[in-house]
């Protein structure tokens, strides 16, 4: 077991009817003025934004609002938010939405607390933050885990296609997270499934960075994965099942608040996420669907480096019967995971995702994925630009059903 | 799934060689003066206390020391610590030890921040704290989970025997916990086993407060229990196995930081702990051993109220083969747990604990356990004074081996 730090100071307020506590929670932070940050129409149409604002008003907390956060949240809106916050004297960011809104709020919070930095330099790995303004959230999508995590992902639009980049620091863990599962009832089925996929991936990225004799973390990871698998399938047919929504929402936080990575080597594998980030930047695909489309190709490319671990995943998470041959079990587990994705109506390759990449696009994706040759990615296998391109090429083909 | 709050702001610094970070961690708290609180000879003899003090000195943090905390930490020393802290202007409590030392530090911290209260009134459920001075810890025993939990237990000596009482509040969660598994290498085997038992019980008390469709918490609880069972058995023969020590230490925190109780009804069952607290008060037994001596009798007394849950425990934690009859499985699981206790050299009844209670003592234990008729205990079955006395009577007999 490796040494680790674990610091998750977010106060979680979980359950139906908890939204109206938001005014009191913000007031306890002792801030002067709040930016209520949100996405598009649904926060308004559902009445949630009105509830949040009414709660702030009755707690005597002044606020301004800024909507318009899109999936793959854009740097331009972060700059706009920063300007608004400076003009209005905002010192607390309240995100009302899913991972994109929370990530956008975290980026604004970094910008506010580090006025000498261009906030993009954090995401482009060219600078480190020394502080972060406080963030709170009212979660409406179970997926990214940003409500208790230390990470955020921002997309910069460029003439050559967009760049999607992540930055992590304990400084940006939210002060509180209101998590009411009923707020996710009205999500489109596709988005629910994307969220479930993202949640599983956050645990799997860590699980495959295998550390020997790390039973507590292993068992927690396996337990969370099994719970997500079971409840994601319930939601396919019964999207307003409260307990299933609640299990998925809580699993979303625990899968990305670092718990499932305690004691492992480094921070995890993360190659699948990094492969997806370039895809999301170039084609603006839904994050969870992009992960689903890439994982199988990544897994088949690397599993011979850790057949026992992939076999354990097959048996204990995917409930594939053991054959006694780890490599056979490993491949059966990958296929079983892809079957699960299909049951959730998720893609397992790029054509199913609605993307067919040209060879030149694949080379651009691979080049960008190395941050212009500044890094390799992955842990199970360390992947260079040529490996990365090979994985994109595998994902770019519809697999022959005879061989899967 | 029930609504819940989850707030564990303790920064965990986990792994070998982390002790020397303590000075820096305390300095970051911005306090004026520290009380270094510890137990007996071992903290001194091992050189740990010197290392801690040297680290504080090199970080420029002034401190005073107070040792002498015993297992089942005494109220008298809490008062002594309070007086010392007030005289010396102490505003940060640094506990160097196990649960007893941390609990004693928490009690002093409550006293410092609530000068108008007698701190015992908190533990005797006659008052509530509104604040708590900050506490940090260097953990030397994996057991109580106090290093990240919201609870502490204090014993008041009285002419009629001692009273052992718990108080819980998020206010007393430590600011940081340094957890170096090598510090537990030198524990006596008995104390290691007591710790492992206590850790399992913290999860089991919550697990048996059964909540339907609560897969995430259920799976985490089962995963932690399996990890503790496996690694506790490793330590019987190999007490300096680093990974096993590390798994047990991390499981100790996760078992009592509220994670294994998210979404359950109320806070858990806790009858076994409350039965043990009276035993500990009257006979000053080791807490983990007292729990081990009481659990089987409690479980047999209540399991017909939740046979399916006890059967699940039997199958998924104790790995008892399913017979198709929940009640048979439930009883087999209880017996299997008692066998595990014996493998750890723990008692499973009062005579094995070295205690034989008179009928009058049993009646006193039962009376005290109801806080002089101010409460009933338990959730699986709600237990009144007569039930409590019956369970003590069951535990007071060595079971006939033909019937177990």
mmCIF file of N, CA, C and O in Angstrom, chain A residues 6 216 220 224 250 254 257 259, chain B residues 4 6 8 173 203 206 214 216-218 220-221 224 250 253-264:
data_model
loop_
_atom_site.group_PDB
_atom_site.id
_atom_site.type_symbol
_atom_site.label_atom_id
_atom_site.label_comp_id
_atom_site.label_asym_id
_atom_site.label_seq_id
_atom_site.Cartn_x
_atom_site.Cartn_y
_atom_site.Cartn_z
ATOM 1 N N UNK A 6 -5.670 12.071 2.097
ATOM 2 C CA UNK A 6 -7.102 12.039 1.794
ATOM 3 C C UNK A 6 -7.747 13.208 2.522
ATOM 4 O O UNK A 6 -7.698 13.284 3.756
ATOM 5 N N UNK A 216 -8.836 -2.848 1.319
ATOM 6 C CA UNK A 216 -9.915 -1.920 1.676
ATOM 7 C C UNK A 216 -10.342 -1.135 0.442
ATOM 8 O O UNK A 216 -11.526 -1.105 0.081
ATOM 9 N N UNK A 220 -13.877 -1.604 -1.688
ATOM 10 C CA UNK A 220 -14.775 -0.449 -1.839
ATOM 11 C C UNK A 220 -15.024 -0.183 -3.316
ATOM 12 O O UNK A 220 -16.163 0.032 -3.743
ATOM 13 N N UNK A 224 -18.654 -0.378 -5.115
ATOM 14 C CA UNK A 224 -19.287 0.772 -5.774
ATOM 15 C C UNK A 224 -19.609 0.424 -7.222
ATOM 16 O O UNK A 224 -20.701 0.719 -7.725
ATOM 17 N N UNK A 250 -24.908 9.068 -5.019
ATOM 18 C CA UNK A 250 -23.901 8.946 -3.957
ATOM 19 C C UNK A 250 -22.642 8.257 -4.503
ATOM 20 O O UNK A 250 -21.505 8.647 -4.196
ATOM 21 N N UNK A 254 -18.549 9.364 -4.405
ATOM 22 C CA UNK A 254 -17.518 8.496 -3.826
ATOM 23 C C UNK A 254 -16.540 7.986 -4.888
ATOM 24 O O UNK A 254 -15.398 7.656 -4.573
ATOM 25 N N UNK A 257 -14.080 11.272 -5.351
ATOM 26 C CA UNK A 257 -13.590 12.139 -4.268
ATOM 27 C C UNK A 257 -12.252 11.631 -3.737
ATOM 28 O O UNK A 257 -11.780 12.116 -2.721
ATOM 29 N N UNK A 259 -11.594 8.490 -2.690
ATOM 30 C CA UNK A 259 -11.739 7.312 -1.836
ATOM 31 C C UNK A 259 -11.306 6.034 -2.542
ATOM 32 O O UNK A 259 -10.649 5.182 -1.939
ATOM 33 N N UNK B 4 -29.260 12.009 4.525
ATOM 34 C CA UNK B 4 -28.143 12.040 5.483
ATOM 35 C C UNK B 4 -27.256 13.245 5.250
ATOM 36 O O UNK B 4 -27.306 13.878 4.187
ATOM 37 N N UNK B 6 -23.064 14.124 5.494
ATOM 38 C CA UNK B 6 -21.754 13.476 5.597
ATOM 39 C C UNK B 6 -20.707 14.579 5.556
ATOM 40 O O UNK B 6 -20.603 15.319 4.573
ATOM 41 N N UNK B 8 -16.745 15.032 6.768
ATOM 42 C CA UNK B 8 -15.514 14.488 7.366
ATOM 43 C C UNK B 8 -14.330 15.344 6.902
ATOM 44 O O UNK B 8 -13.619 14.983 5.962
ATOM 45 N N UNK B 173 -14.559 16.678 15.043
ATOM 46 C CA UNK B 173 -13.745 15.909 14.077
ATOM 47 C C UNK B 173 -12.367 16.563 13.976
ATOM 48 O O UNK B 173 -12.253 17.766 13.782
ATOM 49 N N UNK B 203 -18.607 -0.943 11.960
ATOM 50 C CA UNK B 203 -19.363 -1.133 10.717
ATOM 51 C C UNK B 203 -20.598 -1.992 10.958
ATOM 52 O O UNK B 203 -21.676 -1.721 10.417
ATOM 53 N N UNK B 206 -23.778 -0.368 12.297
ATOM 54 C CA UNK B 206 -24.533 0.350 11.261
ATOM 55 C C UNK B 206 -25.184 -0.632 10.288
ATOM 56 O O UNK B 206 -26.326 -0.448 9.868
ATOM 57 N N UNK B 214 -29.969 -0.035 -0.380
ATOM 58 C CA UNK B 214 -28.917 0.926 -0.029
ATOM 59 C C UNK B 214 -27.571 0.312 -0.432
ATOM 60 O O UNK B 214 -26.655 0.158 0.384
ATOM 61 N N UNK B 216 -24.832 1.005 -2.188
ATOM 62 C CA UNK B 216 -23.487 1.593 -2.091
ATOM 63 C C UNK B 216 -22.949 1.407 -0.677
ATOM 64 O O UNK B 216 -21.851 0.873 -0.472
ATOM 65 N N UNK B 217 -23.739 1.828 0.306
ATOM 66 C CA UNK B 217 -23.294 1.693 1.697
ATOM 67 C C UNK B 217 -23.150 0.223 2.084
ATOM 68 O O UNK B 217 -22.166 -0.156 2.736
ATOM 69 N N UNK B 218 -24.109 -0.607 1.692
ATOM 70 C CA UNK B 218 -24.025 -2.040 2.002
ATOM 71 C C UNK B 218 -22.737 -2.646 1.450
ATOM 72 O O UNK B 218 -22.021 -3.372 2.159
ATOM 73 N N UNK B 220 -19.958 -1.198 0.526
ATOM 74 C CA UNK B 220 -18.768 -0.653 1.181
ATOM 75 C C UNK B 220 -18.586 -1.323 2.545
ATOM 76 O O UNK B 220 -17.475 -1.724 2.919
ATOM 77 N N UNK B 221 -19.677 -1.448 3.286
ATOM 78 C CA UNK B 221 -19.597 -2.060 4.617
ATOM 79 C C UNK B 221 -19.088 -3.497 4.513
ATOM 80 O O UNK B 221 -18.173 -3.912 5.253
ATOM 81 N N UNK B 224 -15.384 -3.578 3.595
ATOM 82 C CA UNK B 224 -14.495 -3.232 4.703
ATOM 83 C C UNK B 224 -14.429 -4.396 5.699
ATOM 84 O O UNK B 224 -13.351 -4.764 6.175
ATOM 85 N N UNK B 250 -6.508 1.927 8.006
ATOM 86 C CA UNK B 250 -7.398 2.713 7.143
ATOM 87 C C UNK B 250 -8.846 2.270 7.350
ATOM 88 O O UNK B 250 -9.766 3.095 7.416
ATOM 89 N N UNK B 253 -10.505 3.993 10.345
ATOM 90 C CA UNK B 253 -11.083 5.324 10.118
ATOM 91 C C UNK B 253 -12.389 5.235 9.340
ATOM 92 O O UNK B 253 -13.388 5.848 9.709
ATOM 93 N N UNK B 254 -12.368 4.469 8.263
ATOM 94 C CA UNK B 254 -13.558 4.418 7.403
ATOM 95 C C UNK B 254 -14.741 3.760 8.107
ATOM 96 O O UNK B 254 -15.891 4.023 7.775
ATOM 97 N N UNK B 255 -14.454 2.889 9.077
ATOM 98 C CA UNK B 255 -15.542 2.207 9.781
ATOM 99 C C UNK B 255 -16.273 3.115 10.753
ATOM 100 O O UNK B 255 -17.378 2.782 11.181
ATOM 101 N N UNK B 256 -15.652 4.235 11.127
ATOM 102 C CA UNK B 256 -16.311 5.050 12.143
ATOM 103 C C UNK B 256 -16.364 6.526 11.770
ATOM 104 O O UNK B 256 -16.652 7.363 12.622
ATOM 105 N N UNK B 257 -16.092 6.846 10.490
ATOM 106 C CA UNK B 257 -16.178 8.266 10.100
ATOM 107 C C UNK B 257 -17.550 8.582 9.510
ATOM 108 O O UNK B 257 -17.743 9.669 8.977
ATOM 109 N N UNK B 258 -18.482 7.655 9.597
ATOM 110 C CA UNK B 258 -19.877 7.763 9.153
ATOM 111 C C UNK B 258 -20.117 7.183 7.760
ATOM 112 O O UNK B 258 -21.279 6.993 7.362
ATOM 113 N N UNK B 259 -19.046 6.880 7.014
ATOM 114 C CA UNK B 259 -19.197 6.372 5.642
ATOM 115 C C UNK B 259 -20.071 5.128 5.586
ATOM 116 O O UNK B 259 -20.907 4.981 4.684
ATOM 117 N N UNK B 260 -19.876 4.207 6.540
ATOM 118 C CA UNK B 260 -20.612 2.944 6.477
ATOM 119 C C UNK B 260 -22.044 3.076 7.015
ATOM 120 O O UNK B 260 -22.754 2.078 7.120
ATOM 121 N N UNK B 261 -22.440 4.316 7.352
ATOM 122 C CA UNK B 261 -23.804 4.533 7.826
ATOM 123 C C UNK B 261 -24.616 5.452 6.926
ATOM 124 O O UNK B 261 -25.742 5.804 7.289
ATOM 125 N N UNK B 262 -24.087 5.817 5.766
ATOM 126 C CA UNK B 262 -24.812 6.771 4.916
ATOM 127 C C UNK B 262 -26.111 6.167 4.401
ATOM 128 O O UNK B 262 -26.108 5.082 3.813
ATOM 129 N N UNK B 263 -27.200 6.848 4.630
ATOM 130 C CA UNK B 263 -28.484 6.418 4.082
ATOM 131 C C UNK B 263 -29.247 5.421 4.924
ATOM 132 O O UNK B 263 -30.341 5.010 4.553
ATOM 133 N N UNK B 264 -28.672 4.989 6.058
ATOM 134 C CA UNK B 264 -29.396 4.039 6.911
ATOM 135 C C UNK B 264 -30.391 4.778 7.806
ATOM 136 O O UNK B 264 -30.365 6.009 7.891
#
